[in-house]
PDB file of C-alpha atoms in Angstrom:
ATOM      1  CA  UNK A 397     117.995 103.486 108.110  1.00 82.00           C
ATOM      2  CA  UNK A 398     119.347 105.953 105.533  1.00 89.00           C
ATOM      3  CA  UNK A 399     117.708 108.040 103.349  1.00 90.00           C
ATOM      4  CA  UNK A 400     118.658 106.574 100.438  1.00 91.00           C
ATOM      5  CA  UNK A 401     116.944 103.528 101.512  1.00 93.00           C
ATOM      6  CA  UNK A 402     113.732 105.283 101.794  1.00 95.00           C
ATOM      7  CA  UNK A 403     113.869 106.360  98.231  1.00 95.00           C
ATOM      8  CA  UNK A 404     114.938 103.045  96.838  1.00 95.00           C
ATOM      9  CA  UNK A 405     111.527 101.374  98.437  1.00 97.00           C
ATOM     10  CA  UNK A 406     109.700 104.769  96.721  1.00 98.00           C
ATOM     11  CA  UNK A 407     110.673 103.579  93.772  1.00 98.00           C
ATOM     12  CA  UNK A 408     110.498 100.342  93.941  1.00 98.00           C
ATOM     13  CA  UNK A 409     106.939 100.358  95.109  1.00 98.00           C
ATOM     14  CA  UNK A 410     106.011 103.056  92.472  1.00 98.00           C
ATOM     15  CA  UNK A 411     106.578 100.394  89.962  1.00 98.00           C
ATOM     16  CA  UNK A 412     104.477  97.922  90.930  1.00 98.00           C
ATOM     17  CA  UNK A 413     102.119 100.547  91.361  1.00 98.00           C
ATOM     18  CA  UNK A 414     102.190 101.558  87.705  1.00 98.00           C
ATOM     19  CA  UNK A 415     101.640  97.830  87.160  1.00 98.00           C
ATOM     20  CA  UNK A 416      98.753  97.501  88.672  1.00 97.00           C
ATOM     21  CA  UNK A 417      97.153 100.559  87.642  1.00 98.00           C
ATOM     22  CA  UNK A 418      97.886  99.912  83.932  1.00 98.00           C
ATOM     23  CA  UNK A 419      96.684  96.295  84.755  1.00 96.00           C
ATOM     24  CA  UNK A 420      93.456  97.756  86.089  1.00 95.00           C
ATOM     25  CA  UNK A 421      93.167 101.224  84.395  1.00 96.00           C
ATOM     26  CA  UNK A 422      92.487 103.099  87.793  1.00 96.00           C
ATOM     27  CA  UNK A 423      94.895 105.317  89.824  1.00 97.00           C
ATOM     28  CA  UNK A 424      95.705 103.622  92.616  1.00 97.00           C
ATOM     29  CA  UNK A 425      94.413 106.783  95.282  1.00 96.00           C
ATOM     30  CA  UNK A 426      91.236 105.739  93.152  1.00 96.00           C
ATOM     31  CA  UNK A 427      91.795 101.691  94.000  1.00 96.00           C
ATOM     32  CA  UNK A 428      92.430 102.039  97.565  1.00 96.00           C
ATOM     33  CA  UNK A 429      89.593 104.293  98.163  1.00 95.00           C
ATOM     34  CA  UNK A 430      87.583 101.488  97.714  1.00 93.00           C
ATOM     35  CA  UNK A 431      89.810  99.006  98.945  1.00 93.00           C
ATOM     36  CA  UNK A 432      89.993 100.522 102.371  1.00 94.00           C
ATOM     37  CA  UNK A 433      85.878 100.869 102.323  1.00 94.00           C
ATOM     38  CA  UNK A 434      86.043  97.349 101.748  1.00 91.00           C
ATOM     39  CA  UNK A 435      84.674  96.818  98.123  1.00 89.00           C
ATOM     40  CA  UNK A 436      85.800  93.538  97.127  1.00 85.00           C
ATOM     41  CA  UNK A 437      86.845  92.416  92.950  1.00 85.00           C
ATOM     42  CA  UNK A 438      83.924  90.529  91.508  1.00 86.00           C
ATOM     43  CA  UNK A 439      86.005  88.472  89.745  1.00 89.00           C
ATOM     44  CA  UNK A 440      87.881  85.654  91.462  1.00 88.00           C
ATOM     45  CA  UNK A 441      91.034  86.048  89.701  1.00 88.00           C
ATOM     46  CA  UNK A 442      91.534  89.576  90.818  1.00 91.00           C
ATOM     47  CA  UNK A 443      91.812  89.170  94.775  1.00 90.00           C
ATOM     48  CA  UNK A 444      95.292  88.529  95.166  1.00 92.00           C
ATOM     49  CA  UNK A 445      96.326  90.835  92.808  1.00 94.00           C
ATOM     50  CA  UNK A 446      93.495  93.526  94.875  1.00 93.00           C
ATOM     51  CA  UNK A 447      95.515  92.924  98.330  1.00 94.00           C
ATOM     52  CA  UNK A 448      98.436  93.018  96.902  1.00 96.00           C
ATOM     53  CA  UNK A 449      98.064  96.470  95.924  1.00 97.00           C
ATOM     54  CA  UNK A 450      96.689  97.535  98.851  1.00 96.00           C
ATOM     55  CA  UNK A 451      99.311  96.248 100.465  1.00 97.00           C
ATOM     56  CA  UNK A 452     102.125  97.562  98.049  1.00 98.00           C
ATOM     57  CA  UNK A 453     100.152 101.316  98.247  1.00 98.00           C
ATOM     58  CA  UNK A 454      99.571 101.410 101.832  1.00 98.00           C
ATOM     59  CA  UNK A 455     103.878 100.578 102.483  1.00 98.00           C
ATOM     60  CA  UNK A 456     104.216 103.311  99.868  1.00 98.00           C
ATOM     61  CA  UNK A 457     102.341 106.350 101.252  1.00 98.00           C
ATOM     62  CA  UNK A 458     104.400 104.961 104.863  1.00 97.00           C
ATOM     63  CA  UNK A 459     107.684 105.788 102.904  1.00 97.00           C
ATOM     64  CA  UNK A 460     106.503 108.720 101.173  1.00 97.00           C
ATOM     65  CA  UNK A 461     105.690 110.152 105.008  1.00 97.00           C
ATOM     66  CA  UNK A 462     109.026 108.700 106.232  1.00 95.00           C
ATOM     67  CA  UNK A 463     110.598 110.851 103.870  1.00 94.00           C
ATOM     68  CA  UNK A 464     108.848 113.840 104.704  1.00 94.00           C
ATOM     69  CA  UNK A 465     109.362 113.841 107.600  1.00 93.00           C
ATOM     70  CA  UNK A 466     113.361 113.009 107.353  1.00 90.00           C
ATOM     71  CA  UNK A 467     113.877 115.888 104.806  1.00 89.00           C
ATOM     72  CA  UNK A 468     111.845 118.250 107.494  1.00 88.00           C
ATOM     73  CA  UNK A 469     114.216 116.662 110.424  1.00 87.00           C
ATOM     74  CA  UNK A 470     117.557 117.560 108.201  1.00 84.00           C
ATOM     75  CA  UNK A 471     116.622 120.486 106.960  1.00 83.00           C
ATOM     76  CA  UNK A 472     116.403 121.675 110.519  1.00 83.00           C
ATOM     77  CA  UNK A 473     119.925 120.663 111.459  1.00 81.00           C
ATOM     78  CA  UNK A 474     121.257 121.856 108.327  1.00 73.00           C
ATOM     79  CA  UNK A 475     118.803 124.869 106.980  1.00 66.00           C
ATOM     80  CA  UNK A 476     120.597 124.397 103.831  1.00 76.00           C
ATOM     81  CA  UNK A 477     118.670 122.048 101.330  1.00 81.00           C
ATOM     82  CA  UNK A 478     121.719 122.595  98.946  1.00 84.00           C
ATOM     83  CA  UNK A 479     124.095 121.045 101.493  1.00 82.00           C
ATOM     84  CA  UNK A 480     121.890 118.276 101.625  1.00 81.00           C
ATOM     85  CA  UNK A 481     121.179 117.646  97.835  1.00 83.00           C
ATOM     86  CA  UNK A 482     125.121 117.896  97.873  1.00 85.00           C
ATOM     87  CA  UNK A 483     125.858 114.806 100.224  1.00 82.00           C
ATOM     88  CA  UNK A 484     123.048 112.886  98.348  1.00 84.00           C
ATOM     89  CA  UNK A 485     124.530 113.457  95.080  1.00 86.00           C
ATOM     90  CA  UNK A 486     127.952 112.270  96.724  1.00 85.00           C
ATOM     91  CA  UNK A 487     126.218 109.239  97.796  1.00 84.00           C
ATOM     92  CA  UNK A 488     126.972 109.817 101.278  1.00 82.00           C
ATOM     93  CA  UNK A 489     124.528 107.707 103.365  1.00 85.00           C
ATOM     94  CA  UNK A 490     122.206 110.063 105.240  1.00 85.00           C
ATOM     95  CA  UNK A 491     121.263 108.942 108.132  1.00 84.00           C
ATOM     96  CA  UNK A 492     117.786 108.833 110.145  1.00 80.00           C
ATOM     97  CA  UNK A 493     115.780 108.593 112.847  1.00 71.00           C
ATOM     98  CA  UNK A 494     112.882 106.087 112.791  1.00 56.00           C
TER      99      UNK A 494
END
């Protein structure tokens, strides 16, 4: 995996995201609070579209970590976040560890 593959899912994800929460009018931290406590949509209609998001939200926080923790893993092979921002900007494929 490279770490421009990480981003692309970011923002990928992060749209449907904004669909949903402009669908429901809730942030989703504020959806999957209750989500993961297991508070279930009244309305019928609204399940899919519930576990969807959950599911969509939970893959994104994943990614957000993975990313973390790749920018922490390079920047301590490289100590130089310029050199890095560099390469990306070159569209050199970064690579990283699981």
């Amino acid at each position: 995996m490279v770490l421009q593959d990480i981003i692309a899912d970011i923002h990928a994800l992060r749209e449907d995201i904004e669909a949903y929460e402009k669908k429901y009018g809730v942030l989703s931290e504020t959806f999957y609070e209750s989500y993961t406590s297991g508070e279930e949509p009244e309305k019928e209609e609204w399940v899919m579209d519930w576990s969807d998001w959950g599911g969509v939200y939970k893959i994104w926080l994943r990614r957000q970590e993975q990313y973390r923790q790749a920018i922490n893993a390079l920047r301590k092979k490289s100590h130089n976040l310029m050199d890095l921002i560099e390469r990306t900007s070159l569209h050199e494929p970064i690579s990283i560890t699981s």
